[in-house]
Coordinates of C-alpha atoms in Angstrom, one line a residue:
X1 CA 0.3 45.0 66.2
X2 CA 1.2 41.6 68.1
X3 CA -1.7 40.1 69.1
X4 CA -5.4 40.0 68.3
X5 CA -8.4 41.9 70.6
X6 CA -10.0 39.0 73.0
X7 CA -13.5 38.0 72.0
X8 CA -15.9 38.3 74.9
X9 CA -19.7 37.0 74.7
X10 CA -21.9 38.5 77.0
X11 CA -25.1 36.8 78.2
X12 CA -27.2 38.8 80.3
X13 CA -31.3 39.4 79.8
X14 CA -30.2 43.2 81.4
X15 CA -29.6 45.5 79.1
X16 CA -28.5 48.4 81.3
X17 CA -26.1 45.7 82.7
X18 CA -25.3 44.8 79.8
X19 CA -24.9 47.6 78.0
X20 CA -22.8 49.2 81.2
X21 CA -20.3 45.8 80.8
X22 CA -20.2 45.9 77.2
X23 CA -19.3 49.6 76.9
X24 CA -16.5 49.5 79.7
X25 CA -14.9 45.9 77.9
X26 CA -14.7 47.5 74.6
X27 CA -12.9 50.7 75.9
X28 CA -10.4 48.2 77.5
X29 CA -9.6 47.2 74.3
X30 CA -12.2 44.0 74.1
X31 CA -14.2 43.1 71.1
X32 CA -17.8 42.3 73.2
X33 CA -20.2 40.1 71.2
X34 CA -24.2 40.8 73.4
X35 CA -26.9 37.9 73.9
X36 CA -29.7 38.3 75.6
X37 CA -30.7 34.6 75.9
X38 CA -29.8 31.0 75.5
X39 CA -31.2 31.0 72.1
X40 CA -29.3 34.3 71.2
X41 CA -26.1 32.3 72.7
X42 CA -25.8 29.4 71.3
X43 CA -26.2 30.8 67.8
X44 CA -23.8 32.9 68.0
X45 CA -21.7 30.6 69.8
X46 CA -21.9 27.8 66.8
X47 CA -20.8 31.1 64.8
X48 CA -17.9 32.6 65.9
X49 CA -14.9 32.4 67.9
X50 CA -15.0 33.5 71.6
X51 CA -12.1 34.0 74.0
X52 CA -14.4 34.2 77.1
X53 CA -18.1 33.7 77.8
X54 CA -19.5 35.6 80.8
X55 CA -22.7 34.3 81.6
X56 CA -25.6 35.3 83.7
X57 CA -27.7 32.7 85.2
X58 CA -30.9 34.1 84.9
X59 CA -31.9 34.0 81.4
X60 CA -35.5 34.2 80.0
X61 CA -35.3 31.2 78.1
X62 CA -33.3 28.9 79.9
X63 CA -31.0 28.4 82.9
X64 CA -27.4 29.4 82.4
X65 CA -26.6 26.6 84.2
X66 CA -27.8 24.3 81.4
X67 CA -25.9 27.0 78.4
X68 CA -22.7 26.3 79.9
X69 CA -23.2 22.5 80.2
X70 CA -23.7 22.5 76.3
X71 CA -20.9 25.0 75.8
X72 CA -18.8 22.3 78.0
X73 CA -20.1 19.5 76.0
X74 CA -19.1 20.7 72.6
X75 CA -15.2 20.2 71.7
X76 CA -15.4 22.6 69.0
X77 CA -16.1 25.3 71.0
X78 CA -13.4 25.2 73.9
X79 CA -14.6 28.6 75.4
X80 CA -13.7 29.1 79.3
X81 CA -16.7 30.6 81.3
X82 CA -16.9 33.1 83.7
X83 CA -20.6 33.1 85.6
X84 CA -21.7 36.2 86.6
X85 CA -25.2 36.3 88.8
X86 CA -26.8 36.8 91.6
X87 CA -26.6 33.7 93.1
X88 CA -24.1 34.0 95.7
X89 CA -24.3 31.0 98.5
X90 CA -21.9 28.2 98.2
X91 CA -24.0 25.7 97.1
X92 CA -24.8 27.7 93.9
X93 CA -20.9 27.9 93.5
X94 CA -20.6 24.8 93.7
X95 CA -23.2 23.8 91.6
X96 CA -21.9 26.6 88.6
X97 CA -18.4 24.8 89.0
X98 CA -20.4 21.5 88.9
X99 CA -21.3 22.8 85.2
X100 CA -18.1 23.1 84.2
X101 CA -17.9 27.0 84.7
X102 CA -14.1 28.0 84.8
X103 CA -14.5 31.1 87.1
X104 CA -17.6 32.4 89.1
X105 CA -17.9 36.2 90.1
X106 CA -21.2 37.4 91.8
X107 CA -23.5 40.8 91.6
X108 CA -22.7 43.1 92.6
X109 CA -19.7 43.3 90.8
X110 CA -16.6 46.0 89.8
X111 CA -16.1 46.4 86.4
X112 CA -12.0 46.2 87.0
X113 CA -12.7 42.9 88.4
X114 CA -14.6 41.6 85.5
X115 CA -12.0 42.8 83.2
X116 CA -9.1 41.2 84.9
X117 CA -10.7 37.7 85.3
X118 CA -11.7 37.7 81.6
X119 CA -8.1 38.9 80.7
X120 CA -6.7 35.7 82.6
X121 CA -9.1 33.1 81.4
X122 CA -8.3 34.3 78.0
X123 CA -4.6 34.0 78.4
X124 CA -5.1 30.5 80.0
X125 CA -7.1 29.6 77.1
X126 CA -4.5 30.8 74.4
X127 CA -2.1 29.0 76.4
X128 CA -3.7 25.8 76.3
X129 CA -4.2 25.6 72.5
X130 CA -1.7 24.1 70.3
X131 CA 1.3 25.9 69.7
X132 CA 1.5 24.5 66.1
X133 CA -0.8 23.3 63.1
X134 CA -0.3 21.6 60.1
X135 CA -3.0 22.2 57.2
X136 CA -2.0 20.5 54.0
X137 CA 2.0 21.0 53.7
X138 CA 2.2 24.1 55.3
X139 CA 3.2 24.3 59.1
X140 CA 2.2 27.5 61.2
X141 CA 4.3 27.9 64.5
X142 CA 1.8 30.0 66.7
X143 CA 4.3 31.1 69.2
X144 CA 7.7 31.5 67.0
X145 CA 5.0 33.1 64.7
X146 CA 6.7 31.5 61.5
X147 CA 4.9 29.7 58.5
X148 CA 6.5 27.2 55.9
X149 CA 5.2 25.4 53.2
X150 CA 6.3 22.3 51.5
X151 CA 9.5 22.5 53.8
X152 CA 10.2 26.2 52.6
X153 CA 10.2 29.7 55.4
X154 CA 7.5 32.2 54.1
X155 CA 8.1 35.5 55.8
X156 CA 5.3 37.6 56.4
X157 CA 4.3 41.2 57.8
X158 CA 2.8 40.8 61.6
X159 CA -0.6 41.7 60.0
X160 CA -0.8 38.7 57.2
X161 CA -0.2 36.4 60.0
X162 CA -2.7 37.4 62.3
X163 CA -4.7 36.9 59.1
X164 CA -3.5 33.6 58.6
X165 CA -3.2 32.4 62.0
X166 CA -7.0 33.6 62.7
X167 CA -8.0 31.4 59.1
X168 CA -5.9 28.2 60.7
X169 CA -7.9 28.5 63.8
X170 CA -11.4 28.9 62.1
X171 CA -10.1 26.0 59.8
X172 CA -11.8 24.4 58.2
X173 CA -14.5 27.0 58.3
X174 CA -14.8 30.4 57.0
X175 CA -14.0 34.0 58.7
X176 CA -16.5 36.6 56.9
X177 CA -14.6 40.0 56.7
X178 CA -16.8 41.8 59.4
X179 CA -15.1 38.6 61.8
X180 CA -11.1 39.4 60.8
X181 CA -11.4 43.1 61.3
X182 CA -12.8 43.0 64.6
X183 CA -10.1 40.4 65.8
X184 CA -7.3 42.4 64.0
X185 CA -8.2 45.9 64.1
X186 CA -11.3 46.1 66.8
X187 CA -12.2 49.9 67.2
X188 CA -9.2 50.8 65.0
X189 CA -11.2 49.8 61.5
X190 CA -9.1 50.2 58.6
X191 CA -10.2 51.2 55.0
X192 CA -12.6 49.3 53.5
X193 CA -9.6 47.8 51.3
X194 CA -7.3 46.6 53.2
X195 CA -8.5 43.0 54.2
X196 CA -8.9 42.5 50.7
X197 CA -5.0 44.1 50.8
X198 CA -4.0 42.6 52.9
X199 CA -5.4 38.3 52.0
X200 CA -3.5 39.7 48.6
X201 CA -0.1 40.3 49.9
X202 CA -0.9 36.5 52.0
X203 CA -2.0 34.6 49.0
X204 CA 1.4 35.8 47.4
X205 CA 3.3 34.7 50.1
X206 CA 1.8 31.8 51.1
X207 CA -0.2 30.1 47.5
X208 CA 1.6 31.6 44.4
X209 CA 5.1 30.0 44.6
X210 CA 3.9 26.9 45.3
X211 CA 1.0 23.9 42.8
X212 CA -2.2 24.9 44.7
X213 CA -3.8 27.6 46.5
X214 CA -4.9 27.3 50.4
X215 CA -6.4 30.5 50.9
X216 CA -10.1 30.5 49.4
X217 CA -12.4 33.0 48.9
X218 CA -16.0 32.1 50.0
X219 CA -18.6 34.5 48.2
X220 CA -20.5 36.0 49.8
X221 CA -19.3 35.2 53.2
X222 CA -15.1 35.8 53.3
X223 CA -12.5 34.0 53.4
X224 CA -11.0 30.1 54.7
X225 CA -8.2 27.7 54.1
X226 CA -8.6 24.8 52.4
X227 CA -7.0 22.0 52.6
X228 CA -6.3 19.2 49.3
X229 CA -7.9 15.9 49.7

């Protein structure tokens, strides 16, 4: 396993669209959150963690045009867009790039197409986020995918740093379990045990040799990384 399952949100009010997008994303492998409105969105968007939003336009509560200008306005959600409507002259292309949208694709659409433009925004968006966190004295290296704390190498299993490197990303909020096994596992859902497992075998690595623990259990919700004061 090298690499977590992209994180799509969908926003469309269409279900047979949406249901048609949703179903051919996850087979390619995509974990596909569904909105049908702004409302719907923006929740879930405060929420969790999205590679890619793909956004229609025409929502029943509000214009998508206005949903991505808040998504663009909020630092803490850093989410490229990819429009997908209707509206096809090139003064609403302009106007959705206006927005801040990162990518605009028109109906109607093939599915292929929608994959491969969500597959590269996501890559350019891992790309652009920092290579390299600090939390407290331990250092994660994203891309050498190695971990030390207080100046000392922790080696851990591919899985337990996924783990980890999902937590350091959330930080400092919480992941609830439901969260790290679709962004590990997806489709492929393990035994009910093993995120317990495997935030064991981390806590060893990463908390019990050293004065304080990092990794914190949040009940009721899952897991998060906390930092000392």
């Amino acid at each position: 396993m090298n690499e977590t399952k992209n994180h799509i949100l969908l926003v469309e009010d269409n279900q047979q669209l949406a249901e048609q997008l949703c179903g051919f994303l996850t087979q390619k492998g995509m974990v596909v959150d569904y909105a049908c409105n702004g409302k719907i969105a923006t929740n879930l968007l405060k929420s969790e963690d999205f590679d890619v939003v793909i956004l229609d336009l025409t929502l029943p509560d509000t214009d998508g045009l206005n949903l991505c200008r808040f998504i663009k306005s909020e630092p803490t959600m850093n989410v490229p867009v990819l429009m997908l409507t209707a509206r096809d002259s090139i003064e609403e292309k302009l106007e959705g790039f206006s927005h801040g949208t990162d990518d605009y694709l028109t109906k109607p659409y093939v599915l292929d197409e929608v994959y491969v433009r969500c597959l590269a925004l996501a890559r350019r968006h891992q790309l652009h986020k920092s290579q390299k966190t600090c939390i407290g004295d331990m250092e994660i290296d994203f891309n050498q995918k190695t971990v030390q704390r207080g100046g000392q190498s922790i080696k851990l299993s591919k899985t337990d740093f996924l783990l980890l490197k999902l937590l350091a990303e959330a930080y400092p909020n919480a992941l609830s379990k439901r969260q790290l096994v679709e962004k590990v596992w997806g489709d492929d859902m393990p035994d009910t045990d093993a995120v317990r497992s495997h935030i064991y075998t981390l806590r060893n690595a990463v908390d019990k040799p050293f004065g304080y623990p990092l990794i914190k259990t949040v009940h009721g919700i899952g897991f998060k990384i906390v930092a000392p004061d």
